[in-house]
mmCIF file of N, CA, C and O in Angstrom:
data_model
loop_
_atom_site.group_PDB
_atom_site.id
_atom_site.type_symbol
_atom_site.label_atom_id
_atom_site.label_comp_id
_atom_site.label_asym_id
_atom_site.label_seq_id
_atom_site.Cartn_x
_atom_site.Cartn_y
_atom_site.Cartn_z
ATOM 1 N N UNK A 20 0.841 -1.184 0.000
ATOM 2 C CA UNK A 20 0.000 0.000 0.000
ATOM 3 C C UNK A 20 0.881 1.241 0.000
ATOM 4 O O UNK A 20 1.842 1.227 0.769
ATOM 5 N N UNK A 21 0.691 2.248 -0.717
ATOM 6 C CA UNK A 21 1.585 3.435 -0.923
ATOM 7 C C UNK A 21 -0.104 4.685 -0.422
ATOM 8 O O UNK A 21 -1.328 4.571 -0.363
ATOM 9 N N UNK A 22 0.788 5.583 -0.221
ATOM 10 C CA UNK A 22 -0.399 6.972 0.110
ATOM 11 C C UNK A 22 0.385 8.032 -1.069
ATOM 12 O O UNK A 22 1.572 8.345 -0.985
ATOM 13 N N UNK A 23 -0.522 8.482 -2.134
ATOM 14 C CA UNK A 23 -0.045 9.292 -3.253
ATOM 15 C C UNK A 23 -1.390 10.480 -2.963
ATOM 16 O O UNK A 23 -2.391 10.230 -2.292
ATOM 17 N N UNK A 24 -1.072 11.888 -3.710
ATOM 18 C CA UNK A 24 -1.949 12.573 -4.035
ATOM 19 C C UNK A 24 -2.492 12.435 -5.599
ATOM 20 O O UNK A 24 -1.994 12.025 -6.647
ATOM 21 N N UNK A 25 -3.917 13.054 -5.162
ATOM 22 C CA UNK A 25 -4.612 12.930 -6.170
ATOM 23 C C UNK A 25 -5.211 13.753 -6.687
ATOM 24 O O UNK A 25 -5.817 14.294 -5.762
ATOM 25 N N UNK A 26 -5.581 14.462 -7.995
ATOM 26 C CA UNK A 26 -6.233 15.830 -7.829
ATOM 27 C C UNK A 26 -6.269 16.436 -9.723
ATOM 28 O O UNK A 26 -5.744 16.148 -10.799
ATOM 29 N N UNK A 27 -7.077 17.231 -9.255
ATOM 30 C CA UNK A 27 -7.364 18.358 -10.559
ATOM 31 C C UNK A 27 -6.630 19.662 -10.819
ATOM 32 O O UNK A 27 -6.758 20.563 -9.990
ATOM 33 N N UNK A 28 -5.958 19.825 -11.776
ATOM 34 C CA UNK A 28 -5.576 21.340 -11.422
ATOM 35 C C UNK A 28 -6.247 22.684 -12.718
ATOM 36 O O UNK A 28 -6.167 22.417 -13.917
ATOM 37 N N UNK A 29 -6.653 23.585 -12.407
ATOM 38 C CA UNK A 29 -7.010 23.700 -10.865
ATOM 39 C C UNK A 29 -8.071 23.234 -10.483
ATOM 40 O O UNK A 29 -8.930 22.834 -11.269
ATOM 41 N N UNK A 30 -8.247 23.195 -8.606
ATOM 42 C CA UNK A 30 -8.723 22.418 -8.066
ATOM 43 C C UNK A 30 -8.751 21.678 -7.076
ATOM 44 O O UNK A 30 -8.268 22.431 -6.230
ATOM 45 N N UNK A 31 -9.040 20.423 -6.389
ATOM 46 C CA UNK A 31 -8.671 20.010 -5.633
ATOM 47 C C UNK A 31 -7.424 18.778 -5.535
ATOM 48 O O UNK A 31 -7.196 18.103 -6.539
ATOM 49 N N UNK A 32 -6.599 18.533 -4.176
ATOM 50 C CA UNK A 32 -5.491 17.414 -4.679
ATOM 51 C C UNK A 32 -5.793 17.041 -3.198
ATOM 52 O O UNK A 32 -5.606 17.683 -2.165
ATOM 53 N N UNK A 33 -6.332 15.771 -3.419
ATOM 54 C CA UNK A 33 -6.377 14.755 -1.954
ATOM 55 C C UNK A 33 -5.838 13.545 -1.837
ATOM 56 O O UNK A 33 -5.792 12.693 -2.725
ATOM 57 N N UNK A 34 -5.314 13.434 -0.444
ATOM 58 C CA UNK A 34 -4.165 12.255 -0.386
ATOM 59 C C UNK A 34 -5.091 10.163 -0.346
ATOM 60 O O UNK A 34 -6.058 9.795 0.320
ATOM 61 N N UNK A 35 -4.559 9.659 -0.955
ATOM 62 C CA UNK A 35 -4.879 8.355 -1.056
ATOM 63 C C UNK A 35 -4.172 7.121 -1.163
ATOM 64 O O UNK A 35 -3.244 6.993 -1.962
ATOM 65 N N UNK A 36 -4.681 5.901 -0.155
ATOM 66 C CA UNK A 36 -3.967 4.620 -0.137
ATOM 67 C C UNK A 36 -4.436 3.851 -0.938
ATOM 68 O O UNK A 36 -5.528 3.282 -0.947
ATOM 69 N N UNK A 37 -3.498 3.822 -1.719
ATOM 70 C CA UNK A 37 -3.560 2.445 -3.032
ATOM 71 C C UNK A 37 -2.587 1.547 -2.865
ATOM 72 O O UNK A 37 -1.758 1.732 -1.975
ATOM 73 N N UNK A 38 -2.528 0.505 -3.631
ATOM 74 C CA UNK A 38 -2.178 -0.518 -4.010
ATOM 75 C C UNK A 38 -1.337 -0.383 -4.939
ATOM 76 O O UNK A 38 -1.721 0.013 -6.040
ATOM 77 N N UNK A 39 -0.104 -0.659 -4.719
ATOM 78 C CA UNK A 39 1.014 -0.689 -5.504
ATOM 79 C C UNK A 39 0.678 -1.777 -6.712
ATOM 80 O O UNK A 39 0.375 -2.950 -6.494
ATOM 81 N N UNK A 40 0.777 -1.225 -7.914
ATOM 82 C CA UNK A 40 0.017 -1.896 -9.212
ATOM 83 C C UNK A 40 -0.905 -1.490 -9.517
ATOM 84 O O UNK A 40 -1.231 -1.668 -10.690
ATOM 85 N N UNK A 41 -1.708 -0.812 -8.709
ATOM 86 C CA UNK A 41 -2.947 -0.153 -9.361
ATOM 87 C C UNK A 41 -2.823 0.554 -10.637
ATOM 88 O O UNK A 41 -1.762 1.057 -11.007
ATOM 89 N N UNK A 42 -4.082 0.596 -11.414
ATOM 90 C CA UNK A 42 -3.812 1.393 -12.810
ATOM 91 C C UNK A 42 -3.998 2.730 -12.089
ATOM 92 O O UNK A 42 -4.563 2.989 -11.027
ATOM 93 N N UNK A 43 -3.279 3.602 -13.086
ATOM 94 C CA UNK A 43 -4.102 4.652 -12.613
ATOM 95 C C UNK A 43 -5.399 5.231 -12.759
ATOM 96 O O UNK A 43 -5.950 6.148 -12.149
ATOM 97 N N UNK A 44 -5.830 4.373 -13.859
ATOM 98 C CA UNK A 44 -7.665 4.759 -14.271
ATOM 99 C C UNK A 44 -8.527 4.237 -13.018
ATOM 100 O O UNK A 44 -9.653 4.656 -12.751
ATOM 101 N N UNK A 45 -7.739 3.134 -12.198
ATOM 102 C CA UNK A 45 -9.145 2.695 -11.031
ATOM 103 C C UNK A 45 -8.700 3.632 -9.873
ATOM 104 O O UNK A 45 -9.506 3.963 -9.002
ATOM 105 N N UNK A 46 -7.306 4.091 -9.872
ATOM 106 C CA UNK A 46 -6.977 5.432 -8.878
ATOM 107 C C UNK A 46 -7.811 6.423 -9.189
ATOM 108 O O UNK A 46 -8.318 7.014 -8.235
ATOM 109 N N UNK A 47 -8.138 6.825 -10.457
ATOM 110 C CA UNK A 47 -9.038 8.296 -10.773
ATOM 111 C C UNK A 47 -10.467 7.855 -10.198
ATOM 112 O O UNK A 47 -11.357 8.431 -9.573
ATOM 113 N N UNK A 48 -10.307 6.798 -10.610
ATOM 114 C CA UNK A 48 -12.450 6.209 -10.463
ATOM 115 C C UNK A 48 -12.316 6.290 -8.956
ATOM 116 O O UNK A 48 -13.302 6.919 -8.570
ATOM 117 N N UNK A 49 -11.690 6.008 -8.100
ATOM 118 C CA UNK A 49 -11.724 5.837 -6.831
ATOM 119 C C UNK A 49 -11.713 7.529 -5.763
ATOM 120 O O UNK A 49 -12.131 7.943 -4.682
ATOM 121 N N UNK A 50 -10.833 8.078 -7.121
ATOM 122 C CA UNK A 50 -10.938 10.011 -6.363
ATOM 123 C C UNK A 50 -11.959 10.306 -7.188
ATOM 124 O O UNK A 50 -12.014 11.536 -7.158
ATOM 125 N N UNK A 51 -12.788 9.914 -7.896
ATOM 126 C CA UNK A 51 -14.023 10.261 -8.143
ATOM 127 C C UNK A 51 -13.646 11.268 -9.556
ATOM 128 O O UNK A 51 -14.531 12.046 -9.910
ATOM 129 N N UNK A 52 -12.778 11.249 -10.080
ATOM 130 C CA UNK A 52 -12.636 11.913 -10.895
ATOM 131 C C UNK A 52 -12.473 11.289 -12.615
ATOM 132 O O UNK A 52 -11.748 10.342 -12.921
ATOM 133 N N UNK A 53 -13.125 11.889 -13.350
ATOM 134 C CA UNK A 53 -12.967 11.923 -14.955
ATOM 135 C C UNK A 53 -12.034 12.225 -15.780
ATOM 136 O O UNK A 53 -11.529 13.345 -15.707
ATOM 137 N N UNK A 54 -11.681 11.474 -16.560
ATOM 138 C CA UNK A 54 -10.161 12.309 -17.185
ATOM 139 C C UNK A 54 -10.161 12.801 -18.699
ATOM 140 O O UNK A 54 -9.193 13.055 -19.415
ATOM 141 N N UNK A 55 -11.721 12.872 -19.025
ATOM 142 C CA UNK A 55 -11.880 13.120 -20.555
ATOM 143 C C UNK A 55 -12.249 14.699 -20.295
ATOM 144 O O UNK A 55 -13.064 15.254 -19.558
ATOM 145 N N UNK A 56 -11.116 15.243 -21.395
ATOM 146 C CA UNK A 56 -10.793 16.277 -21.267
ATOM 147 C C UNK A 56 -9.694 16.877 -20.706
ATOM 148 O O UNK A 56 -9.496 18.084 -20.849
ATOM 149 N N UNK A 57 -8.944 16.150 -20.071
ATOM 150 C CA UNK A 57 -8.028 16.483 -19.050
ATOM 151 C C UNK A 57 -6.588 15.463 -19.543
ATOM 152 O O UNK A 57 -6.598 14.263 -19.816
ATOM 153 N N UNK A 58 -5.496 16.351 -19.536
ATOM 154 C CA UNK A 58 -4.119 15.418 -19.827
ATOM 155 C C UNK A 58 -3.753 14.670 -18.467
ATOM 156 O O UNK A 58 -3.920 15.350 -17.454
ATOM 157 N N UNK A 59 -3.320 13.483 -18.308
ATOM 158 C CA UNK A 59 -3.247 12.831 -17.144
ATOM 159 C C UNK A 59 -1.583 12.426 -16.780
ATOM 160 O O UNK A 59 -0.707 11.772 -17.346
ATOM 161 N N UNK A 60 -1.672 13.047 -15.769
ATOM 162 C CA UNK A 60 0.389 13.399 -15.440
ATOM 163 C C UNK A 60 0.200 12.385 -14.343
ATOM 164 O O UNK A 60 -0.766 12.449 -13.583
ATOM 165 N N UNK A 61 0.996 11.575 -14.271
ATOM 166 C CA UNK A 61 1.664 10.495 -13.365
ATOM 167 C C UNK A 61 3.455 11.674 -12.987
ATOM 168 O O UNK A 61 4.086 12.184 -13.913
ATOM 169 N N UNK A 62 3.749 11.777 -11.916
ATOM 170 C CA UNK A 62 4.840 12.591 -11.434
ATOM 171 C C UNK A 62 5.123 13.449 -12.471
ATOM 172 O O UNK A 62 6.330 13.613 -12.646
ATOM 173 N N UNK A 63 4.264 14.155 -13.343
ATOM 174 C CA UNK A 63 5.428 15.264 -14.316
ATOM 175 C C UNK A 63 5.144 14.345 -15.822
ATOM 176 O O UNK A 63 4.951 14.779 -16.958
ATOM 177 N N UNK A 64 5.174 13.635 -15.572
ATOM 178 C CA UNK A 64 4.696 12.753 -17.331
ATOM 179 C C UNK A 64 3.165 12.332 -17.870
ATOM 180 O O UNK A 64 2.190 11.738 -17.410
ATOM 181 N N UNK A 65 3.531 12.980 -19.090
ATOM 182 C CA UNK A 65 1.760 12.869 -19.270
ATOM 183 C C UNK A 65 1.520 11.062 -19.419
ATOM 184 O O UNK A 65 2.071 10.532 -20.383
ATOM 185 N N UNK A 66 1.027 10.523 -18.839
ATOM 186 C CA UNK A 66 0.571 9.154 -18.810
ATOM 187 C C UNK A 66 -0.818 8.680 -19.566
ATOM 188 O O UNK A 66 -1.598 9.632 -19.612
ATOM 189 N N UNK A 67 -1.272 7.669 -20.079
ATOM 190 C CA UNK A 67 -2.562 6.801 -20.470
ATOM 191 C C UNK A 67 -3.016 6.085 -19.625
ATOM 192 O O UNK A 67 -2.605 4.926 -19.677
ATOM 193 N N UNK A 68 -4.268 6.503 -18.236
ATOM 194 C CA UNK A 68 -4.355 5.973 -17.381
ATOM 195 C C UNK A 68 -4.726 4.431 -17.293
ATOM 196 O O UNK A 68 -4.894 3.847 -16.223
ATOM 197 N N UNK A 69 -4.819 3.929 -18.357
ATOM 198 C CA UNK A 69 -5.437 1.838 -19.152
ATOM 199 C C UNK A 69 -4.104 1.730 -18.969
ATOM 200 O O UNK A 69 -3.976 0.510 -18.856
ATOM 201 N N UNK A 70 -2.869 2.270 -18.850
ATOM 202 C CA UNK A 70 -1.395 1.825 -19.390
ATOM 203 C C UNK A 70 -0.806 2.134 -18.311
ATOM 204 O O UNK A 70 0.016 1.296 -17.942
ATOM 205 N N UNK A 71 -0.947 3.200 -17.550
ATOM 206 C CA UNK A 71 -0.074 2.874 -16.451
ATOM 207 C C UNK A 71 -0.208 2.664 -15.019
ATOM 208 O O UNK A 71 -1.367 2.595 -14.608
ATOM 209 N N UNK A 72 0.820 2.536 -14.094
ATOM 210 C CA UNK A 72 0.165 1.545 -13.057
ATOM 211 C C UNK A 72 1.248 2.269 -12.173
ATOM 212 O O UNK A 72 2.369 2.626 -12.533
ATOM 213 N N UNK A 73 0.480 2.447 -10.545
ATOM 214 C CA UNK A 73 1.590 2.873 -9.223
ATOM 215 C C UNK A 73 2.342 1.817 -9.029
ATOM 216 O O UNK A 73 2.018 0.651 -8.800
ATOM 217 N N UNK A 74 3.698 2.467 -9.172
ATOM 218 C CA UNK A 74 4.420 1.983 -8.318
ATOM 219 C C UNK A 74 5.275 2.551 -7.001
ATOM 220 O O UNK A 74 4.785 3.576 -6.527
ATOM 221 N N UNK A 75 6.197 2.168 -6.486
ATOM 222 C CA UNK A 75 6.708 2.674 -5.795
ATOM 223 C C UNK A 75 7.006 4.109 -5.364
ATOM 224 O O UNK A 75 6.871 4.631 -4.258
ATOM 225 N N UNK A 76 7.462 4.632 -6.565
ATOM 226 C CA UNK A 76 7.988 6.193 -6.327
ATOM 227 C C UNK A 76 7.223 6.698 -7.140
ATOM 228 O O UNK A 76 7.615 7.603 -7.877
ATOM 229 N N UNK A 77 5.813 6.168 -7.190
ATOM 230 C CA UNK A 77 4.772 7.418 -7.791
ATOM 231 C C UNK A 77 4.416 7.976 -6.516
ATOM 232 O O UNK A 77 4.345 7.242 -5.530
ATOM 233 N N UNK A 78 4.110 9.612 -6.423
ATOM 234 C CA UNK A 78 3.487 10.005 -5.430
ATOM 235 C C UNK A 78 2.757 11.218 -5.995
ATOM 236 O O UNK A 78 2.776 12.177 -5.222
ATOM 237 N N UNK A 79 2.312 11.359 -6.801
ATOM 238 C CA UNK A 79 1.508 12.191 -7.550
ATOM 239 C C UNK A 79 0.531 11.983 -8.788
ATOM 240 O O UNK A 79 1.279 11.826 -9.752
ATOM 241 N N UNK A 80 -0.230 11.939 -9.032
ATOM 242 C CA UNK A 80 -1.550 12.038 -10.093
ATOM 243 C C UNK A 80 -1.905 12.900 -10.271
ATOM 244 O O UNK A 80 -2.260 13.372 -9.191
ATOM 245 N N UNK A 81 -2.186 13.903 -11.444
ATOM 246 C CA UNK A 81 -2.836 15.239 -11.442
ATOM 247 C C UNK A 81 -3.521 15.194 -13.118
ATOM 248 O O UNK A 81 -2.930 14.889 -14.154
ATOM 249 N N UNK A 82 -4.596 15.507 -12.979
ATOM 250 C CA UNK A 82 -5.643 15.849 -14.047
ATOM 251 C C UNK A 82 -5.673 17.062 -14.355
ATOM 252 O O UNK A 82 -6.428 17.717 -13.636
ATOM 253 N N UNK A 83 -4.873 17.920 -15.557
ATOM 254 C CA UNK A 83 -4.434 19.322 -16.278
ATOM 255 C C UNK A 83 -4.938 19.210 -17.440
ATOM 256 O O UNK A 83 -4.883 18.217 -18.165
ATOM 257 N N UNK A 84 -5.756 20.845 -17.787
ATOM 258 C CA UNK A 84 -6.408 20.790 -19.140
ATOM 259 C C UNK A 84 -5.590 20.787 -19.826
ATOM 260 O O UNK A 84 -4.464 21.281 -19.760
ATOM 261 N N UNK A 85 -6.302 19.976 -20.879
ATOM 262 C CA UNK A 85 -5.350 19.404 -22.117
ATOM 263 C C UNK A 85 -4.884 21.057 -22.776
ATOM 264 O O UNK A 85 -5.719 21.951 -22.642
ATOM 265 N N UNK A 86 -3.829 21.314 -23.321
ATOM 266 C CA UNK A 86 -3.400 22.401 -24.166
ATOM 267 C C UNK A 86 -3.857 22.402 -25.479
ATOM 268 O O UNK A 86 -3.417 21.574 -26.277
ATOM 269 N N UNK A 87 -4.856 23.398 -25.867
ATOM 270 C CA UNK A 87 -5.619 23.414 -27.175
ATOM 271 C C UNK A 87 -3.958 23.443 -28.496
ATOM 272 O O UNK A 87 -2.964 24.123 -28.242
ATOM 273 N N UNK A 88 -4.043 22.833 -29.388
ATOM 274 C CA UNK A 88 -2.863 23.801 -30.678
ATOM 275 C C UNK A 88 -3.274 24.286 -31.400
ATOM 276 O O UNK A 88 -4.244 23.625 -31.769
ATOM 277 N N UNK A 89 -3.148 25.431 -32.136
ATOM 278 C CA UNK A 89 -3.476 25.673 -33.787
ATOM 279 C C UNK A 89 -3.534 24.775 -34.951
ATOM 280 O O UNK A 89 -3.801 25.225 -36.065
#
């Protein structure tokens, strides 16, 4: 079990015990949060929450609006 934050920016970021292996899509479902619309950063890297999974030295999740381009 690891304790990571979780959160929207902007917005709220609340702390949570998961399961080392967890995806991060059942981490979002579990902070109650949606990620369509939103780029999904695992520590600083934009991540595919179906693809990636906590491990150890994750301690951050954050849901940031996606950047429109020309």
């Amino acid at each position: 079990m690891k304790t990571i934050k979780v959160g929207v920016m902007p917005g709220r970021i609340n702390e949570y015990v998961v399961e080392v292996g967890a995806s991060v899509a059942e981490v979002l479902e579990m902070a109650g949060l949606n990620p369509s619309g939103y780029d999904v950063k695992m520590d600083g890297e934009k991540v595919n929450p179906q693809e990636a999974f906590v491990n150890e030295d994750t301690n951050l999740i954050l849901l940031a609006k996606q950047v429109k381009g020309n």
